[in-house]
Tab-separated table of C-alpha atoms in Angstrom:
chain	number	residue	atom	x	y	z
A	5	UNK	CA	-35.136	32.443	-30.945
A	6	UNK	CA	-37.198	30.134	-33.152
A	7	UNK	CA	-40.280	30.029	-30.547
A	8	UNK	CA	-39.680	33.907	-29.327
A	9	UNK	CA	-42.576	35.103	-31.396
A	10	UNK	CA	-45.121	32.448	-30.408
A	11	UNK	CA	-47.880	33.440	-28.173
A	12	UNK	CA	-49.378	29.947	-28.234
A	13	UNK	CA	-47.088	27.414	-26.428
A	14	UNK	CA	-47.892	25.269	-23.745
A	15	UNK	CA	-45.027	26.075	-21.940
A	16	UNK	CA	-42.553	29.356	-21.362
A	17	UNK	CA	-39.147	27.901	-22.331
A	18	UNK	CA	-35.519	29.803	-20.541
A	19	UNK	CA	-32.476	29.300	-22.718
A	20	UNK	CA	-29.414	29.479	-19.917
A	21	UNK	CA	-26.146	29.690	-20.813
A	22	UNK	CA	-23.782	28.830	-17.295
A	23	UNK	CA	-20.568	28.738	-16.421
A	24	UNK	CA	-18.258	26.494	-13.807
A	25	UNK	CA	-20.141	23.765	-15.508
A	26	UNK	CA	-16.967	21.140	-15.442
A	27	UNK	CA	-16.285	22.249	-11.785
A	28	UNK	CA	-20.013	22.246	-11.200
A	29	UNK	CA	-19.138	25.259	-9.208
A	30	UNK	CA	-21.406	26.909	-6.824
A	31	UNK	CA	-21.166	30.023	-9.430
A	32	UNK	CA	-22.662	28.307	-12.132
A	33	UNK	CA	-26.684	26.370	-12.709
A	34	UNK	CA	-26.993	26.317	-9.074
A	35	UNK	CA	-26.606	29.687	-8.680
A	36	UNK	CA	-28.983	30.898	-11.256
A	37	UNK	CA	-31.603	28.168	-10.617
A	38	UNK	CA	-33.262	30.373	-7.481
A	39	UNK	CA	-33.574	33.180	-10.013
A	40	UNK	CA	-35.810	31.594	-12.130
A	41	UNK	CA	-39.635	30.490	-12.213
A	42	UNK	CA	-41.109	26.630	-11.085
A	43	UNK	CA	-39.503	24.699	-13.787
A	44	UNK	CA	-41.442	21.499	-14.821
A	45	UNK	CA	-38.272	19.940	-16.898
A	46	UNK	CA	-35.323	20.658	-19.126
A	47	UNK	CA	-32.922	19.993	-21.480
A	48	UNK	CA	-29.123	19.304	-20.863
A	49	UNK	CA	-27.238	20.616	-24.067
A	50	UNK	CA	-23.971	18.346	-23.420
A	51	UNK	CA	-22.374	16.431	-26.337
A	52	UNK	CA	-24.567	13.128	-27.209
A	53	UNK	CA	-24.594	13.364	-30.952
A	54	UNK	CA	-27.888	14.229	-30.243
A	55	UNK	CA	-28.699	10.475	-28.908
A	56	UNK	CA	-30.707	10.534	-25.361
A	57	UNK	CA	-28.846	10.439	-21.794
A	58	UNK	CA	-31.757	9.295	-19.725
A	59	UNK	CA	-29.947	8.513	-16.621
A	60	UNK	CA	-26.412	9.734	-15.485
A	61	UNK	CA	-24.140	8.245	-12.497
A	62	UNK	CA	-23.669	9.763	-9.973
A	63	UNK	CA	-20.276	11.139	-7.870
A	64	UNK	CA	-19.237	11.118	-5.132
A	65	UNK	CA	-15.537	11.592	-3.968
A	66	UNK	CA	-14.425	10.195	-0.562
A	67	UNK	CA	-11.016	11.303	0.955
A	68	UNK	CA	-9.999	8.511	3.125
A	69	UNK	CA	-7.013	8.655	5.597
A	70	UNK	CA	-5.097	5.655	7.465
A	71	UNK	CA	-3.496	6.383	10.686
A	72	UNK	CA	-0.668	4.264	12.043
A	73	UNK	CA	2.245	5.403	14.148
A	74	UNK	CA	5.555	7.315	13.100
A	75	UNK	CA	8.758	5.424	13.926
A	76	UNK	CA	12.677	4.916	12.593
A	77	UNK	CA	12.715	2.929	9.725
A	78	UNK	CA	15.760	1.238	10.682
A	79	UNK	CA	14.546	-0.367	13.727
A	80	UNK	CA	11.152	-2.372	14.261
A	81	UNK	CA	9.448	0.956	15.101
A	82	UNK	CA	5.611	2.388	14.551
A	83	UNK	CA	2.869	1.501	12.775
A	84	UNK	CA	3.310	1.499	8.597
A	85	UNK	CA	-0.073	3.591	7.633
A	86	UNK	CA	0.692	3.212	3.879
A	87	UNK	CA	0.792	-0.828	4.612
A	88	UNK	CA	-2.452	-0.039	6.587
A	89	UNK	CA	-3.874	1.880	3.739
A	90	UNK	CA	-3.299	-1.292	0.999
A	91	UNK	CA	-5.828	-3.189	2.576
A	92	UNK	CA	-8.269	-0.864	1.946
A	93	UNK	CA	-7.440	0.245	-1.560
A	94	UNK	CA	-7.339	-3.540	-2.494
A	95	UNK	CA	-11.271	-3.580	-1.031
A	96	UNK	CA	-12.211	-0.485	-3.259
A	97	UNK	CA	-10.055	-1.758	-6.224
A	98	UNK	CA	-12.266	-5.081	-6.497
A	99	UNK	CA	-15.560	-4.830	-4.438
A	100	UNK	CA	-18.735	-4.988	-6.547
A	101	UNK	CA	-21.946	-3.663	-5.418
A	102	UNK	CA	-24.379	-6.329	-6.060
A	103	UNK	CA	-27.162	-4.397	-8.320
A	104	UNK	CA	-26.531	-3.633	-11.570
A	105	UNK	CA	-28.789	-1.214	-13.341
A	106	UNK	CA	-29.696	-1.809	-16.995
A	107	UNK	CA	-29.064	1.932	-17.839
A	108	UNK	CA	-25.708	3.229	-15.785
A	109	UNK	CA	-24.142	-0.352	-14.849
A	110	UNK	CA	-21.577	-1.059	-11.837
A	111	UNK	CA	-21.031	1.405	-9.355
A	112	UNK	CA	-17.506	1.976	-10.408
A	113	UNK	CA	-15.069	2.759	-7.012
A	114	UNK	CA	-11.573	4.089	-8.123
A	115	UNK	CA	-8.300	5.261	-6.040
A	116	UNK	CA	-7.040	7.970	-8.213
A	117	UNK	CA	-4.214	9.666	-5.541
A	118	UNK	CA	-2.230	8.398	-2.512
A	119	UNK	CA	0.119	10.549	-0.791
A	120	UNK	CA	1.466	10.390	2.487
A	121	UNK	CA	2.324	13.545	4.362
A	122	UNK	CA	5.464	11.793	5.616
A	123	UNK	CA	8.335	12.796	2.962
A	124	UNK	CA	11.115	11.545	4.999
A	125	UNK	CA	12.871	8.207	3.807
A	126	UNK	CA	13.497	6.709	7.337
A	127	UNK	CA	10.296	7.796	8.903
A	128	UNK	CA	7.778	5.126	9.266
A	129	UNK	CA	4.668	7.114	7.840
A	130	UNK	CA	1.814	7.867	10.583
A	131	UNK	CA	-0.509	8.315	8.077
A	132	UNK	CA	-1.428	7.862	4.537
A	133	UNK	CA	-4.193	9.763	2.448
A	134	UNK	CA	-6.160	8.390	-0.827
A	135	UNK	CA	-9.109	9.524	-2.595
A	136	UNK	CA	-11.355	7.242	-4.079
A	137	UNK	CA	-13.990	8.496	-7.059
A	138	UNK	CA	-17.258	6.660	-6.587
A	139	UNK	CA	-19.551	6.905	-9.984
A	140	UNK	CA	-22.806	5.609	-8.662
A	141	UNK	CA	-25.810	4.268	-10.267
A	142	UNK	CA	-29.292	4.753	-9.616
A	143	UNK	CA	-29.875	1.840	-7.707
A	144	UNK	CA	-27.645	3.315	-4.843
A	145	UNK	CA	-28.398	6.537	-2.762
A	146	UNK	CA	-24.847	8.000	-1.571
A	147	UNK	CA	-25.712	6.813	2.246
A	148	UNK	CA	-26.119	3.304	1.181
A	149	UNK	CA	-22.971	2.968	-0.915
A	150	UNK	CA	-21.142	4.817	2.330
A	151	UNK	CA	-22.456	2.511	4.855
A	152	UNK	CA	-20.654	-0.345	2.922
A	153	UNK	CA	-18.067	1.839	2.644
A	154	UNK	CA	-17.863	1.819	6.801
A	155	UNK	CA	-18.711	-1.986	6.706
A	156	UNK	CA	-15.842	-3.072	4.764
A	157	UNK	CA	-12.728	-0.223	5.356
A	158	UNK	CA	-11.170	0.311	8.809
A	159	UNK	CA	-9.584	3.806	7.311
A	160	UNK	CA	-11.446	7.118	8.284
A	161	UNK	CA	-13.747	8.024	5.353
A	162	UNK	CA	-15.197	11.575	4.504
A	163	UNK	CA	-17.310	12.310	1.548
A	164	UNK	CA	-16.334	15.038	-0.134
A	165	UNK	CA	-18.782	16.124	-2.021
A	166	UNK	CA	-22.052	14.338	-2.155
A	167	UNK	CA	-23.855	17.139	-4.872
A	168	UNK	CA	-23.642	15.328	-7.672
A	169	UNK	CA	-26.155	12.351	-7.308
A	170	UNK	CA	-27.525	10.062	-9.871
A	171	UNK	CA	-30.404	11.291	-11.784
A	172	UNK	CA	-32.567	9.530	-14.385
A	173	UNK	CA	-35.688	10.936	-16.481
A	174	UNK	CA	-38.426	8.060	-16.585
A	175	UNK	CA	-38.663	6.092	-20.283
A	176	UNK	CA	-42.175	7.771	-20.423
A	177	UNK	CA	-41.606	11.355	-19.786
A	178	UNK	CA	-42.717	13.627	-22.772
A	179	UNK	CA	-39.562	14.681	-23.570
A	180	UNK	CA	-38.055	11.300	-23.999
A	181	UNK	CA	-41.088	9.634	-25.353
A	182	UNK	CA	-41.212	12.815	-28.273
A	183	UNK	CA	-36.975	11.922	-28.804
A	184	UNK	CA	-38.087	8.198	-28.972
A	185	UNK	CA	-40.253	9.259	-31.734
A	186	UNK	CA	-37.862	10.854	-34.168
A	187	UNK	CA	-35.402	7.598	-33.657
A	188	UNK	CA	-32.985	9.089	-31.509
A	189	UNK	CA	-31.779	6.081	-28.952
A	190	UNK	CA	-31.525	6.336	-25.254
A	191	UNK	CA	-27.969	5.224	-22.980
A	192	UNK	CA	-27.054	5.646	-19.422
A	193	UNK	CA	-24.248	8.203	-18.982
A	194	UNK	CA	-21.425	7.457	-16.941
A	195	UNK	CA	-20.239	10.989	-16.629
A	196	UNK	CA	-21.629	13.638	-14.445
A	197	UNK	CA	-23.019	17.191	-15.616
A	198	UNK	CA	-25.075	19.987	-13.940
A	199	UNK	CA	-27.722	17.990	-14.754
A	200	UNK	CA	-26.868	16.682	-11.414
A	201	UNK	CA	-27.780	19.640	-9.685
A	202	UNK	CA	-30.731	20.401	-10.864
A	203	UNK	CA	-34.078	18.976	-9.021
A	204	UNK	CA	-36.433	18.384	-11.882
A	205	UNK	CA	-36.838	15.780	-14.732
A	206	UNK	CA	-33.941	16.813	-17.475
A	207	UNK	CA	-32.766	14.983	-20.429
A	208	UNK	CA	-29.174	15.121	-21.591
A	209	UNK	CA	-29.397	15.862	-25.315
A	210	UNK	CA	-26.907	17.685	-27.288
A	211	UNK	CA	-24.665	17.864	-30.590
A	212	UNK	CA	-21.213	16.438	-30.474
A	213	UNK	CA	-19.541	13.472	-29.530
A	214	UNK	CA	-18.308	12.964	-25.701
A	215	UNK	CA	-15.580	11.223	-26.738
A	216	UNK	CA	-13.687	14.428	-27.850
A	217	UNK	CA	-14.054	16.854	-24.652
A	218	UNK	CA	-11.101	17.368	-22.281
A	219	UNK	CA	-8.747	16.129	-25.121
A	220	UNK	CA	-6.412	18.656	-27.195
A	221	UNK	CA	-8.203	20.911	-30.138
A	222	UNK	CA	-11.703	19.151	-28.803
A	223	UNK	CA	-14.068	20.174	-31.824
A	224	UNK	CA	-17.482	20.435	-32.829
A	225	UNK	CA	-18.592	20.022	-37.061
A	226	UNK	CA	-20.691	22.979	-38.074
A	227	UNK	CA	-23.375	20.461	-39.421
A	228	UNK	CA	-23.480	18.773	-36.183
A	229	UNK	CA	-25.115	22.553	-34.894
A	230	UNK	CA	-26.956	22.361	-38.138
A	231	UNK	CA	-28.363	19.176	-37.200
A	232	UNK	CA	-28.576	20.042	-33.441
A	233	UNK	CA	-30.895	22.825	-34.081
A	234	UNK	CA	-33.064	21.100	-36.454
A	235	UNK	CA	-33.652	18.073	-34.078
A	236	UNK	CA	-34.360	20.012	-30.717
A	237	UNK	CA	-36.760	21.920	-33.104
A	238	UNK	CA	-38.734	18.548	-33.880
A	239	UNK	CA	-38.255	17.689	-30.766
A	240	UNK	CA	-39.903	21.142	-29.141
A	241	UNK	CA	-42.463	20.900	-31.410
A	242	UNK	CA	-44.040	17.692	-29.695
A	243	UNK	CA	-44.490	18.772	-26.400
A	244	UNK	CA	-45.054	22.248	-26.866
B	21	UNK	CA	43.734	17.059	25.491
B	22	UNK	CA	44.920	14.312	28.053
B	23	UNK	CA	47.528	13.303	25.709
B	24	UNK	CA	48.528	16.623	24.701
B	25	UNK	CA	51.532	16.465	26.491
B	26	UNK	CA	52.330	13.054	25.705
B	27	UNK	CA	55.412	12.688	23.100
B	28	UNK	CA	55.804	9.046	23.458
B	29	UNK	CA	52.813	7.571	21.915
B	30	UNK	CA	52.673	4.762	19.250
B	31	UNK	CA	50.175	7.241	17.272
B	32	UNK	CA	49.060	10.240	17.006
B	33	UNK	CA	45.697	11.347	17.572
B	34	UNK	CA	43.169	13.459	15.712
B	35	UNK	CA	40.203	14.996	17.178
B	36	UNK	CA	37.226	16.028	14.762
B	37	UNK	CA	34.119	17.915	15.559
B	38	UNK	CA	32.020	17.624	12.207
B	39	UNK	CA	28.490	18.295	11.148
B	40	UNK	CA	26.343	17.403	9.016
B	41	UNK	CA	25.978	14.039	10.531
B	42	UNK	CA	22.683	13.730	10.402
B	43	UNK	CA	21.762	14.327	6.837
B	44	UNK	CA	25.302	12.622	6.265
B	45	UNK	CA	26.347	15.932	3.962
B	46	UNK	CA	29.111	16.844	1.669
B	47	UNK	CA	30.146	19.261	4.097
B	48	UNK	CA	30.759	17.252	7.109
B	49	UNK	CA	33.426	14.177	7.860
B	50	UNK	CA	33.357	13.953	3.863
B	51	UNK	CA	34.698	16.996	2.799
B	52	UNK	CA	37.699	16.784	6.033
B	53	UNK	CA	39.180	13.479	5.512
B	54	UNK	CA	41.104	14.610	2.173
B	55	UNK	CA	42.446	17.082	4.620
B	56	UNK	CA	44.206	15.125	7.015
B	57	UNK	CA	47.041	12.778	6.706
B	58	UNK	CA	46.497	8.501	6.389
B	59	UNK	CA	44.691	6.891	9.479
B	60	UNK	CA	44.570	3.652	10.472
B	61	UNK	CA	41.451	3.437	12.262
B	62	UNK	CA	38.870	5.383	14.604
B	63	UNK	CA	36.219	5.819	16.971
B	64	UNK	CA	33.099	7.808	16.199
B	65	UNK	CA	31.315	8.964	19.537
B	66	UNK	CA	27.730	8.206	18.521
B	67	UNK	CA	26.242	7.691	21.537
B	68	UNK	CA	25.442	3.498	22.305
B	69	UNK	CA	26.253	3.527	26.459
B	70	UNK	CA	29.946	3.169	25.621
B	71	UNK	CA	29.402	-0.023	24.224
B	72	UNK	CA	31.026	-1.186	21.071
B	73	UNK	CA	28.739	-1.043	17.739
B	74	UNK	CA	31.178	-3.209	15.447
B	75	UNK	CA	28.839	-3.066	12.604
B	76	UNK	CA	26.641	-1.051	11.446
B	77	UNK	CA	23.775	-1.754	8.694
B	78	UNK	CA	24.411	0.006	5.091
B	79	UNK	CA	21.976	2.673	4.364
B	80	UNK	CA	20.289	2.726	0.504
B	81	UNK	CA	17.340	4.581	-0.679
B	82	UNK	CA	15.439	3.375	-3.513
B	83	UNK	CA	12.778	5.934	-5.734
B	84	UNK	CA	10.588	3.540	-7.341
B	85	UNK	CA	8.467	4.943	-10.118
B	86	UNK	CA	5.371	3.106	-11.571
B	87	UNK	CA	3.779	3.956	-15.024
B	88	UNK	CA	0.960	3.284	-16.333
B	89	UNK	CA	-1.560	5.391	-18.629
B	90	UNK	CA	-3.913	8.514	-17.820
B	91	UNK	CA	-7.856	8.431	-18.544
B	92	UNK	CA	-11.168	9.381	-17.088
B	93	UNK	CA	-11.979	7.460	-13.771
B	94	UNK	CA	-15.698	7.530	-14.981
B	95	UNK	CA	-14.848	5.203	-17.824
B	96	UNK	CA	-12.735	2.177	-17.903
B	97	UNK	CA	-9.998	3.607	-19.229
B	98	UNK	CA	-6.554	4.027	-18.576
B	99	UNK	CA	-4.044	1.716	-16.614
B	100	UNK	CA	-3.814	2.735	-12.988
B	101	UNK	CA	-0.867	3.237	-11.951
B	102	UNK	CA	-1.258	3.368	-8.316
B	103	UNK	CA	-2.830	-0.182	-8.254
B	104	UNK	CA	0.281	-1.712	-10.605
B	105	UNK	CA	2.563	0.164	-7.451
B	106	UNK	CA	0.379	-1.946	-5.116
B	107	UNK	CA	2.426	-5.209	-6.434
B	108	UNK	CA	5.375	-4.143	-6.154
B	109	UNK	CA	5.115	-2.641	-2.428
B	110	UNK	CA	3.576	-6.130	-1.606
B	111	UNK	CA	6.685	-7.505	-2.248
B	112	UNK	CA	8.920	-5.010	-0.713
B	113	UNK	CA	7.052	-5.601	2.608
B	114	UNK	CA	7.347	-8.962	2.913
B	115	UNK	CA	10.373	-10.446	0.383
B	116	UNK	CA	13.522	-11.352	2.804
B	117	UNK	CA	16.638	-11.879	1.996
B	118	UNK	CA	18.113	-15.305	2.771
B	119	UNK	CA	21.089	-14.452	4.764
B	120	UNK	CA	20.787	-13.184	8.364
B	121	UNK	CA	23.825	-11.409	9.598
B	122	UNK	CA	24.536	-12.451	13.334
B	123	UNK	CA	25.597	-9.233	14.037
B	124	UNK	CA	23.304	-7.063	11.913
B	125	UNK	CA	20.272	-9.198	11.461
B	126	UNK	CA	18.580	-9.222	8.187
B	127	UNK	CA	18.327	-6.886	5.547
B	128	UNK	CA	15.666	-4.415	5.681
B	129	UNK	CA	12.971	-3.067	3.289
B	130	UNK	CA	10.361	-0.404	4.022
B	131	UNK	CA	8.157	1.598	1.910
B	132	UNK	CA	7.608	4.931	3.737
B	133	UNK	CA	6.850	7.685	1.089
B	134	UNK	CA	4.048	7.364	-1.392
B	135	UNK	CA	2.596	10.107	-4.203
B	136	UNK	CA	0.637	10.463	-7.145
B	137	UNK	CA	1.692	13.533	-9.228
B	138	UNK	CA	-1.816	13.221	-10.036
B	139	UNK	CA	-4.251	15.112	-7.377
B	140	UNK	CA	-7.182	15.182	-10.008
B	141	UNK	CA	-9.923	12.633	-8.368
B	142	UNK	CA	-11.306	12.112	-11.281
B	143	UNK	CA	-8.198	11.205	-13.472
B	144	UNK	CA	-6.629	7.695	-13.794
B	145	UNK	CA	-3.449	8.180	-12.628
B	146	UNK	CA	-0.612	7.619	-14.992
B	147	UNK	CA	2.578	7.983	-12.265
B	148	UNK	CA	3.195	6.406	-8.514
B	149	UNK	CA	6.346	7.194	-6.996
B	150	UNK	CA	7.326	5.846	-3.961
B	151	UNK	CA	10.441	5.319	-1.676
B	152	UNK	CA	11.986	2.547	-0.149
B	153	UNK	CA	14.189	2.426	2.677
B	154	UNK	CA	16.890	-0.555	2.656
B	155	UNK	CA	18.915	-1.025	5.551
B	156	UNK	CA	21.564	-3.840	3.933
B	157	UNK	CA	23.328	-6.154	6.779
B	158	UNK	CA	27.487	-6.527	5.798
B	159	UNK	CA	26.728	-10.030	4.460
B	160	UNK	CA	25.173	-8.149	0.882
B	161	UNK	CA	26.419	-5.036	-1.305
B	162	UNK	CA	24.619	-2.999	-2.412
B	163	UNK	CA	24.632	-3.898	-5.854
B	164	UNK	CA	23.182	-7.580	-4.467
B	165	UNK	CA	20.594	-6.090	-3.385
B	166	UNK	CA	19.635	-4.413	-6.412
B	167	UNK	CA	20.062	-7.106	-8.437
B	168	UNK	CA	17.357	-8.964	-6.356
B	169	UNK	CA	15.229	-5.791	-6.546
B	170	UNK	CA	15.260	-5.812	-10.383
B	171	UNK	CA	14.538	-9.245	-10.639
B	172	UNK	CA	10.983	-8.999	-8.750
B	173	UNK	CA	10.064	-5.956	-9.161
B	174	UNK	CA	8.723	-4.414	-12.502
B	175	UNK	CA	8.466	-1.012	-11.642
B	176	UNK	CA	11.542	1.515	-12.343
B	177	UNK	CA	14.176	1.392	-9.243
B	178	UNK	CA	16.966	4.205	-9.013
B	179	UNK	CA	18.815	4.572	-6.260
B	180	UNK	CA	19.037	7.673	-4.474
B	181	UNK	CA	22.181	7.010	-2.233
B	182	UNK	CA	24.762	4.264	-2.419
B	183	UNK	CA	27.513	6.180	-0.011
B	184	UNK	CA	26.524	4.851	3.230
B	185	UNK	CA	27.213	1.285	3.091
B	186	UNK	CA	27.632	-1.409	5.809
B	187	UNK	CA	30.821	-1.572	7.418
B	188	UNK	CA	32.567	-3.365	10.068
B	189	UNK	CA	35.720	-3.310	12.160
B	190	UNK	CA	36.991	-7.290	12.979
B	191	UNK	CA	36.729	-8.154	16.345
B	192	UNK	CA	40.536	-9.154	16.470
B	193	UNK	CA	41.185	-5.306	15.446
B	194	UNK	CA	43.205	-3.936	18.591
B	195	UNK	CA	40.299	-0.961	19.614
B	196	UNK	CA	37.787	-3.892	19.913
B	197	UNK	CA	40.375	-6.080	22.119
B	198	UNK	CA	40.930	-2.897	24.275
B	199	UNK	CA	37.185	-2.602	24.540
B	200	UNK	CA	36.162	-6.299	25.195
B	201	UNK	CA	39.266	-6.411	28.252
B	202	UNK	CA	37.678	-3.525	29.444
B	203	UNK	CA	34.387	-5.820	29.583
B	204	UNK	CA	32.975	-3.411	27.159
B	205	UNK	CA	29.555	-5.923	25.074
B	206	UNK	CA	29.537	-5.396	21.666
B	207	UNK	CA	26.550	-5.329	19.249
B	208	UNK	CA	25.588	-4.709	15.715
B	209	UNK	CA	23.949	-1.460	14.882
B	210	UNK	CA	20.527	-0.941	12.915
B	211	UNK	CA	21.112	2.882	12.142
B	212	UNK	CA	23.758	4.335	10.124
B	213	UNK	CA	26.175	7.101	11.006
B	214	UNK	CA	29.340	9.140	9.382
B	215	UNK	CA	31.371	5.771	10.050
B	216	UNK	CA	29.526	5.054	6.785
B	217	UNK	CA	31.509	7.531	4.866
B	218	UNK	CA	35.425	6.552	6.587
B	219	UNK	CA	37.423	4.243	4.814
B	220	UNK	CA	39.300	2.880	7.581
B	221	UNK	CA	37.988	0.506	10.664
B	222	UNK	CA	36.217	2.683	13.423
B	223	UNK	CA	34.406	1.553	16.242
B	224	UNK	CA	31.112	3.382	16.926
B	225	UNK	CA	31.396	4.067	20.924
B	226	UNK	CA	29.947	6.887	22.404
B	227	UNK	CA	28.128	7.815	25.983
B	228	UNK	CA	24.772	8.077	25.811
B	229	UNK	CA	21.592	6.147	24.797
B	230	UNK	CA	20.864	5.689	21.029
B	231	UNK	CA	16.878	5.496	21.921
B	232	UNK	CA	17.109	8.902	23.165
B	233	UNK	CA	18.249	10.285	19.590
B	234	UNK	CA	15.752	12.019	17.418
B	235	UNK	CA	12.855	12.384	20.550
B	236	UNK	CA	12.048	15.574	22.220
B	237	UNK	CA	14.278	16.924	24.663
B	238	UNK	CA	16.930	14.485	23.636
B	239	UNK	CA	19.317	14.748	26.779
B	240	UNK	CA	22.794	13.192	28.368
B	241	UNK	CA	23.342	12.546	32.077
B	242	UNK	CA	26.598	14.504	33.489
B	243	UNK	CA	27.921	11.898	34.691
B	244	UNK	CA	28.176	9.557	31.336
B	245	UNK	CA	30.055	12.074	30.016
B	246	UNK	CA	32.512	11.452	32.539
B	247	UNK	CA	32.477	7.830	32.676
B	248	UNK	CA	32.689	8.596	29.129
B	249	UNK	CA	35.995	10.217	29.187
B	250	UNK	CA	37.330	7.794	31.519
B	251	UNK	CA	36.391	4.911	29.859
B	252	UNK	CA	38.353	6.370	26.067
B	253	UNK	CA	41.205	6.921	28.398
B	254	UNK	CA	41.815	3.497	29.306
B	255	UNK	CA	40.703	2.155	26.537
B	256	UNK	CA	43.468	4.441	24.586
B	257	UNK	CA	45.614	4.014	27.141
B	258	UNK	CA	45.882	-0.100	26.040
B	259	UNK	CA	46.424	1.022	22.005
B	260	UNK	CA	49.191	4.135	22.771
């Protein structure tokens, strides 16, 4: 709105307002992005009181699955795949990937679910299924981290989705360098956003805190927007 | 049938054909015993080559629930639930009980059921529930056991099912002298059947092979249904 009348930028901005963003459904960014022109960079509007998320982890979710071998539970039958399967959630619980980046830290493995299809009290369970979310920094491409994945876990592992990679917008990029100028710090982010699926330099920059979403009544203060618009404004103004 | 006739026996005999055996229901042996008049004692034709089980292991399911706190798997928040289970299963696998039952061996933990209500993969989950199966030798009750349980374990324990304890018949008790002149073995048995549920001394005896129960095409040979038949007459024949 603010730039709409100005023939003399040096750049065409799109403003794009998408949906499925927390499923980072196929309906949302990714759907629109083939619509639009070459884009050079953007602008992720997600809550960082208006602070700078140069880099964000990536995720990837792996469904793993044990196999052992059904059996009465009263006699010394079958193979126990839940027993199976706690050898391998005690390697994701406390393996450490050896680089540590300065921006995102660890790569953080967690097992979230467990559930064996078994329901049966006296059956010996065959098998035994966990999912493990893998937030993974830059220093990692998916492939690596899954090769010591393989390495280390005799379970079968499939990644489930391996969209949402890390992403990072270098330190001297003209959009940081301009937020770097008005005092506005810069963090790694350790949650995901479309930001993730979109295959050009962005910077994750908005009004609100990330603390309050997915909690009950999340809010936003109406000087916080106030604020917001003034800054990406300032911020606009040095690039364009 | 044989000893329809017969008015000069030293009992009388009562023939029931119940179900629900396997789920060990309300509606099966349960709900007829209040029916019939006082017994003394009786055989239950489970099928264990017409040998004599004289003891059978008690049957009690545990649901073990662990708690622990919800939060985003991207941060380090929450307290994961599923990993404070881990413990606990750890020492349901491999605690044992100090006294070994010559008959019935030793008592028997396994964990064979496992779920997080969570399914979320990116959601610390707050809730593991899993079940134990306890097959209790005649040398512990059930409340023993529990005891133990309670003292190691930290997550909560309720059992399920405390009807189908351990029982025995002594091997002075005249159906077990009838079987042993007959030169009938005897054994202790690792499942549990309706015997559970009588409150009188039976003798498990039955034609047919026990490994042979619960498998496709489960099947009896003709003729061990005879031998079966002749081998309760004379073994009858020694009691009447």
């Amino acid at each position: 709105m603010y730039y709409y009348g100005r023939e003399d930028l040096a750049y065409n901005l799109v403003f794009a307002a998408t949906a499925e963003e927390e499923i980072s459904g196929v309906n949302g960014i990714e759907k629109l992005l083939p619509e639009l022109p070459p884009l050079s960079c953007g602008i992720v509007g997600e809550p960082t009181l208006m602070n700078m998320a140069v880099a964000e982890r990536g995720l990837m979710v792996l469904d793993v699955l044990t196999t052992g071998r059904a059996g009465h539970a009263a006699r010394e039958e079958g193979e126990n795949a839940l027993y199976k399967a706690l050898t391998d959630i005690d390697w994701f619980r406390n393996y450490q990937f050896e680089k540590i980046s300065p921006l995102l830290g660890k790569v953080k493995m967690t097992v979230t679910v467990i559930d064996t299809e078994n329901k049966a009290h006296n059956v010996v369970p065959a098998q035994c299924h966990f999912v493990v979310d893998a937030r993974v920094n830059e220093l990692y491409t998916f492939e690596e981290v899954l090769e010591t994945v393989h390495k280390h876990v005799k379970s079968e592992v499939k990644p489930r989705s391996t969209r949402l990679r890390s992403t990072s917008i270098p330190m001297d990029h003209p959009l940081v360098k301009a937020g770097l100028q008005l005092d506005r710090s810069y963090y790694g982010s350790p949650t995901t956003s479309d930001k993730a699926l979109m295959p050009f330099p962005t910077l994750k920059m908005g009004p609100g805190d990330s603390a309050r979403s997915h909690t009950a009544d999340e809010y936003i203060h109406m000087h916080e927007i106030q604020e917001g618009i003034d800054l990406y404004i300032q911020l606009l103004n040095q690039v364009l």
